[in-house]
Amino acid sequence: MSMNRRQLLASTAVLATVGLPAHAQAFPSKPVKIIVPYPPGGSSDIIARAISQVLSENMGQPVVVENRPGANGNLGADLVAKSAPDGHTLLLCDVGALAISPAVYTKLSFDPSKDLRGVTMLAYSPHMLAVHPSVKANNLKELVALSKTTDINFAVTAVGSAPHVAGVAVERATGAKWTYVPYKGGSQAVTDTVAGQTQVIMNGMLATLPHVQSGRLKVLGISKKTRMPLVGDVPTLAEQGVTDFESGTWQGALVANGTPAAIIARLNAELIKAIRSPDVRARLTGQGAEVVTMQSAEQDRFFESERKRWGAVVAQANIKLD
């Protein structure tokens, strides 16, 4: 009986690999690295660490999260773009911010459209427009009026980041006047706004909501088409005059171009399984992030649409970095 059972298990293992290329059968053959191109504590970092253990258990290899901040995420993205195209090094970042980079930076050492391939989107977190509790404004209209009589510092996760460009879009739509203070990541931008060193911030809900819930920040608007029950009856920015406006952080995973399609398909399936696992989904939903997944080609198309959308805003605002 025991021999028959071993034979059955062996036969099942063989059947499971029939039709798969050799590289797909062997993948992963070593630890998998998730490169987060921002400092710890931001939306990308939160998601990477939330799924890493589940991925490790399901794939049978250690999954290690490495923070490689710099140049608004471009240093970490460049590292992945130039890594071996074998699926063992993933980039987990704000896909929208990555799409903005070619419009902002006059010189990039890589081309996101040509050197990276999408694996799957993971989550969407709308931007929150929040202020330090001392700011005497309770909605966008009052904030705009205050900005014309008082010096207001607007914390941005990095020059040319998605929150920065979204802030510029709101400023141009409302006539607000504020000074942008750049940071190297969302966590420090939030920390300084909580401390009152900056007065206004626009950032992903996933990393910002805990500070709103604790009363350390006051939310004035949500950049989503519909209101969010998690923050009570706070109106959307579109409701407050920024017509049809919606923005947020789209967290997704990418790999180096040239990675075999079978490996991308395996990663797509494993990442989707991890992000949809009950514990991970509940944690993210409780912090205002919506689990959103895509197939690889679908994510690549999304990337190009975001590149065109925000490229126009960057050109109008003349945001350029060397």
XYZ file of N, CA and C in Angstrom, residues 153-289:
411
model
N 3.043 75.006 3.685
C 3.991 74.050 3.129
C 3.272 72.731 2.846
N 3.420 72.256 1.635
C 2.768 71.039 1.163
C 3.830 69.942 1.064
N 3.729 68.932 1.908
C 4.713 67.837 1.907
C 4.457 66.901 0.735
N 5.496 66.619 -0.038
C 5.368 65.661 -1.143
C 6.374 64.536 -0.944
N 5.939 63.317 -1.263
C 6.786 62.149 -1.037
C 8.092 62.228 -1.822
N 8.083 62.911 -2.941
C 9.277 63.166 -3.750
C 8.851 64.056 -4.908
N 9.773 64.847 -5.416
C 9.465 65.679 -6.568
C 9.131 64.774 -7.753
N 7.986 65.026 -8.372
C 7.570 64.223 -9.508
C 6.854 62.944 -9.140
N 6.607 62.728 -7.855
C 5.872 61.539 -7.426
C 4.394 61.702 -7.759
N 3.647 60.611 -7.661
C 2.209 60.680 -7.949
C 1.484 61.659 -7.016
N 1.759 61.648 -5.692
C 1.109 62.630 -4.825
C 1.483 64.073 -5.173
N 2.735 64.290 -5.592
C 3.160 65.630 -5.980
C 2.381 66.125 -7.204
N 2.336 65.284 -8.220
C 1.643 65.670 -9.453
C 0.142 65.843 -9.191
N -0.420 65.008 -8.313
C -1.830 65.153 -7.951
C -2.054 66.474 -7.217
N -1.114 66.826 -6.334
C -1.204 68.107 -5.625
C -1.144 69.286 -6.575
N -0.299 69.185 -7.593
C -0.205 70.235 -8.609
C -1.520 70.353 -9.364
N -2.132 69.218 -9.681
C -3.410 69.235 -10.400
C -4.488 69.922 -9.569
N -4.523 69.648 -8.266
C -5.503 70.293 -7.380
C -5.217 71.788 -7.268
N -3.947 72.136 -7.141
C -3.552 73.546 -7.043
C -3.990 74.318 -8.286
N -3.752 73.757 -9.446
C -4.094 74.440 -10.690
C -5.609 74.525 -10.877
N -6.327 73.513 -10.411
C -7.789 73.506 -10.579
C -8.498 74.465 -9.640
N -7.888 74.740 -8.488
C -8.564 75.555 -7.461
C -7.981 76.945 -7.275
N -6.776 77.175 -7.791
C -6.127 78.460 -7.573
C -5.424 78.552 -6.236
N -5.225 77.414 -5.585
C -4.520 77.400 -4.298
C -3.063 77.820 -4.484
N -2.430 78.237 -3.373
C -1.025 78.636 -3.411
C -0.314 77.998 -2.214
N 0.599 77.072 -2.514
C 1.393 76.497 -1.442
C 2.790 76.174 -1.924
N 3.689 75.959 -0.978
C 5.086 75.664 -1.292
C 5.328 74.179 -1.110
N 5.862 73.526 -2.140
C 6.104 72.091 -2.073
C 7.430 71.802 -1.356
N 7.362 70.922 -0.391
C 8.547 70.498 0.354
C 8.791 69.022 0.036
N 9.844 68.708 -0.716
C 10.067 67.322 -1.150
C 10.732 66.452 -0.085
N 10.328 65.192 -0.071
C 10.931 64.196 0.808
C 11.398 63.019 -0.031
N 12.057 62.072 0.621
C 12.551 60.894 -0.088
C 11.597 59.718 -0.003
N 10.443 59.935 0.603
C 9.451 58.872 0.708
C 8.250 59.330 1.492
N 7.155 58.565 1.376
C 5.907 58.963 2.010
C 5.944 58.937 3.519
N 6.691 57.994 4.120
C 6.684 57.865 5.573
C 7.228 59.115 6.252
N 8.336 59.677 5.745
C 8.907 60.879 6.356
C 8.033 62.099 6.091
N 7.408 62.161 4.918
C 6.502 63.273 4.616
C 5.321 63.276 5.584
N 4.784 62.085 5.860
C 3.681 61.980 6.818
C 4.143 62.361 8.217
N 5.306 61.853 8.613
C 5.835 62.134 9.953
C 5.996 63.626 10.198
N 6.537 64.351 9.210
C 6.740 65.793 9.386
C 5.428 66.566 9.398
N 4.437 66.084 8.657
C 3.132 66.747 8.681
C 2.450 66.492 10.026
N 2.576 65.292 10.543
C 2.040 64.986 11.875
C 2.690 65.887 12.931
N 3.982 66.169 12.741
C 4.721 67.005 13.691
C 4.466 68.494 13.489
N 3.774 68.862 12.390
C 3.476 70.260 12.136
C 4.571 71.011 11.405
N 5.615 70.311 10.960
C 6.681 70.977 10.213
C 6.217 71.334 8.801
N 5.286 70.548 8.275
C 4.570 70.902 7.051
C 3.084 70.866 7.392
N 2.287 71.573 6.632
C 0.884 71.721 7.013
C -0.075 70.848 6.196
N 0.287 70.537 4.965
C -0.619 69.811 4.072
C 0.111 68.636 3.447
N -0.615 67.552 3.242
C -0.030 66.406 2.553
C -1.096 65.734 1.701
N -0.654 65.192 0.583
C -1.512 64.348 -0.235
C -0.767 63.032 -0.371
N -1.377 61.958 0.109
C -0.653 60.695 0.151
C -1.631 59.533 0.101
N -1.119 58.353 -0.226
C -1.956 57.166 -0.293
C -2.648 56.879 1.035
N -3.888 56.464 0.949
C -4.707 56.228 2.138
C -4.128 55.133 3.021
N -3.516 54.126 2.416
C -2.987 52.986 3.161
C -1.992 53.430 4.228
N -1.108 54.364 3.884
C -0.081 54.815 4.824
C -0.532 56.006 5.664
N -1.617 56.667 5.276
C -2.036 57.904 5.929
C -3.206 57.719 6.888
N -4.091 56.779 6.586
C -5.305 56.598 7.386
C -5.053 56.395 8.880
N -4.056 55.599 9.297
C -3.847 55.425 10.739
C -3.646 56.747 11.485
N -2.999 57.712 10.837
C -2.750 59.011 11.475
C -4.023 59.858 11.521
N -4.898 59.658 10.543
C -6.199 60.336 10.560
C -7.067 59.743 11.664
N -7.066 58.429 11.765
C -7.886 57.759 12.774
C -7.439 58.091 14.197
N -6.146 58.363 14.358
C -5.631 58.701 15.684
C -5.795 60.178 16.021
N -6.223 60.974 15.022
C -6.410 62.399 15.252
C -5.163 63.234 15.038
N -4.089 62.593 14.586
C -2.848 63.347 14.364
C -2.851 64.091 13.030
N -3.754 63.717 12.143
C -3.977 64.437 10.894
C -5.471 64.627 10.701
N -5.845 65.662 9.968
C -7.254 65.954 9.674
C -7.452 65.833 8.168
N -8.364 64.955 7.752
C -8.585 64.747 6.326
C -9.644 65.715 5.811
N -9.335 66.322 4.644
C -10.258 67.285 4.039
C -10.938 66.744 2.787
N -10.349 65.728 2.183
C -10.949 65.194 0.958
C -10.288 63.908 0.519
N -11.027 63.139 -0.262
C -10.548 61.870 -0.810
C -10.549 61.964 -2.324
N -9.474 61.511 -2.959
C -9.383 61.613 -4.422
C -9.928 60.347 -5.073
N -11.179 60.057 -4.806
C -11.840 58.880 -5.347
C -13.212 59.297 -5.884
N -13.767 58.486 -6.772
C -15.065 58.835 -7.351
C -16.182 58.784 -6.324
N -16.032 57.910 -5.341
C -17.071 57.765 -4.322
C -16.478 57.957 -2.927
N -17.303 58.283 -1.971
C -16.849 58.488 -0.600
C -16.406 57.170 0.032
N -15.583 57.285 1.078
C -15.037 56.119 1.763
C -15.605 56.033 3.177
N -16.366 54.999 3.488
C -16.957 54.847 4.824
C -15.927 54.867 5.949
N -14.689 54.464 5.651
C -13.650 54.417 6.680
C -13.342 55.784 7.278
N -13.614 56.847 6.531
C -13.335 58.196 7.043
C -14.627 58.991 7.212
N -15.709 58.282 7.468
C -16.967 58.967 7.744
C -17.547 59.635 6.515
N -17.991 60.854 6.683
C -18.694 61.547 5.604
C -17.805 62.569 4.905
N -16.528 62.276 4.792
C -15.604 63.200 4.130
C -15.880 63.207 2.630
N -16.115 64.376 2.033
C -16.431 64.436 0.599
C -15.221 64.173 -0.288
N -15.477 63.767 -1.499
C -14.404 63.588 -2.470
C -13.931 64.960 -2.952
N -12.751 64.992 -3.565
C -12.256 66.248 -4.121
C -13.103 66.678 -5.311
N -13.630 65.710 -6.047
C -14.503 66.031 -7.179
C -15.756 66.756 -6.686
N -16.293 66.318 -5.555
C -17.463 66.977 -4.984
C -17.154 68.404 -4.537
N -15.870 68.672 -4.276
C -15.471 69.980 -3.764
C -14.926 70.894 -4.859
N -15.228 70.546 -6.109
C -14.904 71.459 -7.198
C -13.826 71.030 -8.158
N -13.062 69.968 -7.836
C -12.030 69.495 -8.763
C -12.693 68.450 -9.660
N -13.334 68.906 -10.686
C -14.217 68.098 -11.529
C -13.565 66.819 -12.043
N -14.274 65.693 -11.846
C -13.854 64.382 -12.366
C -12.467 63.951 -11.900
N -12.011 64.506 -10.777
C -10.646 64.212 -10.338
C -10.583 62.929 -9.532
N -9.617 62.090 -9.877
C -9.358 60.870 -9.121
C -7.872 60.542 -9.230
N -7.260 60.244 -8.111
C -5.846 59.875 -8.115
C -5.580 58.946 -6.939
N -4.439 58.279 -6.973
C -4.110 57.372 -5.889
C -2.850 56.608 -6.195
N -2.487 55.725 -5.291
C -1.312 54.899 -5.496
C -1.750 53.521 -5.977
N -1.206 53.124 -7.113
C -1.496 51.823 -7.714
C -0.279 50.943 -7.470
N -0.367 50.093 -6.465
C 0.770 49.237 -6.141
C 0.773 48.008 -7.049
N 1.917 47.758 -7.667
C 2.009 46.613 -8.565
C 3.398 46.015 -8.565
N 3.531 44.849 -9.173
C 4.816 44.157 -9.256
C 5.269 44.074 -10.698
N 6.571 44.248 -10.908
C 7.166 44.180 -12.242
C 8.458 43.390 -12.183
N 8.903 42.921 -13.329
C 10.168 42.198 -13.443
C 10.926 42.728 -14.653
N 12.173 42.307 -14.772
C 12.988 42.714 -15.915
C 12.404 42.171 -17.208
N 12.442 43.001 -18.247
C 12.007 42.548 -19.560
C 12.882 41.371 -20.004
N 12.277 40.402 -20.648
C 12.996 39.206 -21.048
C 12.725 38.032 -20.132
N 12.051 38.287 -19.022
C 11.657 37.197 -18.126
C 10.689 36.285 -18.877
N 10.922 34.987 -18.888
C 10.050 34.068 -19.643
C 8.581 34.210 -19.255
N 7.721 34.093 -20.240
C 6.285 34.249 -20.026
C 5.748 33.266 -18.990
N 6.280 32.054 -18.983
C 5.803 31.048 -18.026
C 6.109 31.452 -16.595
N 7.272 32.082 -16.382
C 7.629 32.535 -15.035
C 6.767 33.721 -14.633
N 6.515 34.645 -15.563
C 5.629 35.773 -15.263
C 4.243 35.260 -14.896
N 3.773 34.247 -15.626
C 2.456 33.676 -15.322
C 2.437 33.043 -13.931
N 3.523 32.367 -13.562
C 3.600 31.761 -12.226
C 3.596 32.847 -11.152
N 4.391 33.885 -11.352
C 4.434 34.985 -10.385
C 3.078 35.679 -10.285
N 2.433 35.863 -11.425
C 1.110 36.484 -11.440
C 0.148 35.696 -10.562
N 0.133 34.378 -10.744
C -0.774 33.521 -9.975
C -0.445 33.547 -8.487
N 0.852 33.508 -8.149
C 1.251 33.467 -6.742
C 0.993 34.807 -6.046
N 1.247 35.899 -6.733
C 1.017 37.216 -6.142
C -0.473 37.464 -5.918
N -1.279 37.066 -6.887
C -2.725 37.232 -6.751
C -3.250 36.381 -5.594
N -2.744 35.166 -5.488
C -3.157 34.297 -4.376
C -2.778 34.931 -3.031
N -1.581 35.500 -2.952
C -1.109 36.090 -1.696
C -1.908 37.331 -1.316
N -2.135 38.223 -2.286
C -2.828 39.482 -1.963
C -4.300 39.250 -1.653
N -4.860 38.147 -2.208
C -6.268 37.825 -1.950
C -6.467 36.915 -0.740
N -5.391 36.498 -0.101
C -5.535 35.657 1.087
C -6.312 36.435 2.148
N -7.180 35.772 2.901
C -8.092 36.478 3.818
C -7.408 37.447 4.770
N -6.305 37.033 5.387
C -5.634 37.903 6.363
C -5.071 39.159 5.711
N -4.420 38.989 4.559
C -3.824 40.139 3.871
C -4.910 41.076 3.365
N -5.936 40.523 2.727
C -7.018 41.359 2.214
C -7.702 42.148 3.341
N -7.960 41.479 4.463
C -8.621 42.152 5.586
C -7.762 43.285 6.129
N -6.467 43.047 6.221
C -5.573 44.085 6.738
C -5.553 45.307 5.827
N -5.427 45.079 4.527
C -5.355 46.191 3.590
C -6.685 46.933 3.503
N -7.780 46.188 3.457
C -9.103 46.815 3.389
C -9.353 47.682 4.612
N -8.907 47.214 5.766
C -9.084 47.977 6.994
C -8.307 49.263 7.023
N -7.327 49.403 6.131
C -6.527 50.630 6.057
C -6.827 51.434 4.791
N -7.903 51.076 4.098
C -8.340 51.893 2.976
C -7.802 51.513 1.621
N -7.161 50.337 1.513
C -6.648 49.892 0.217
C -7.573 48.835 -0.367
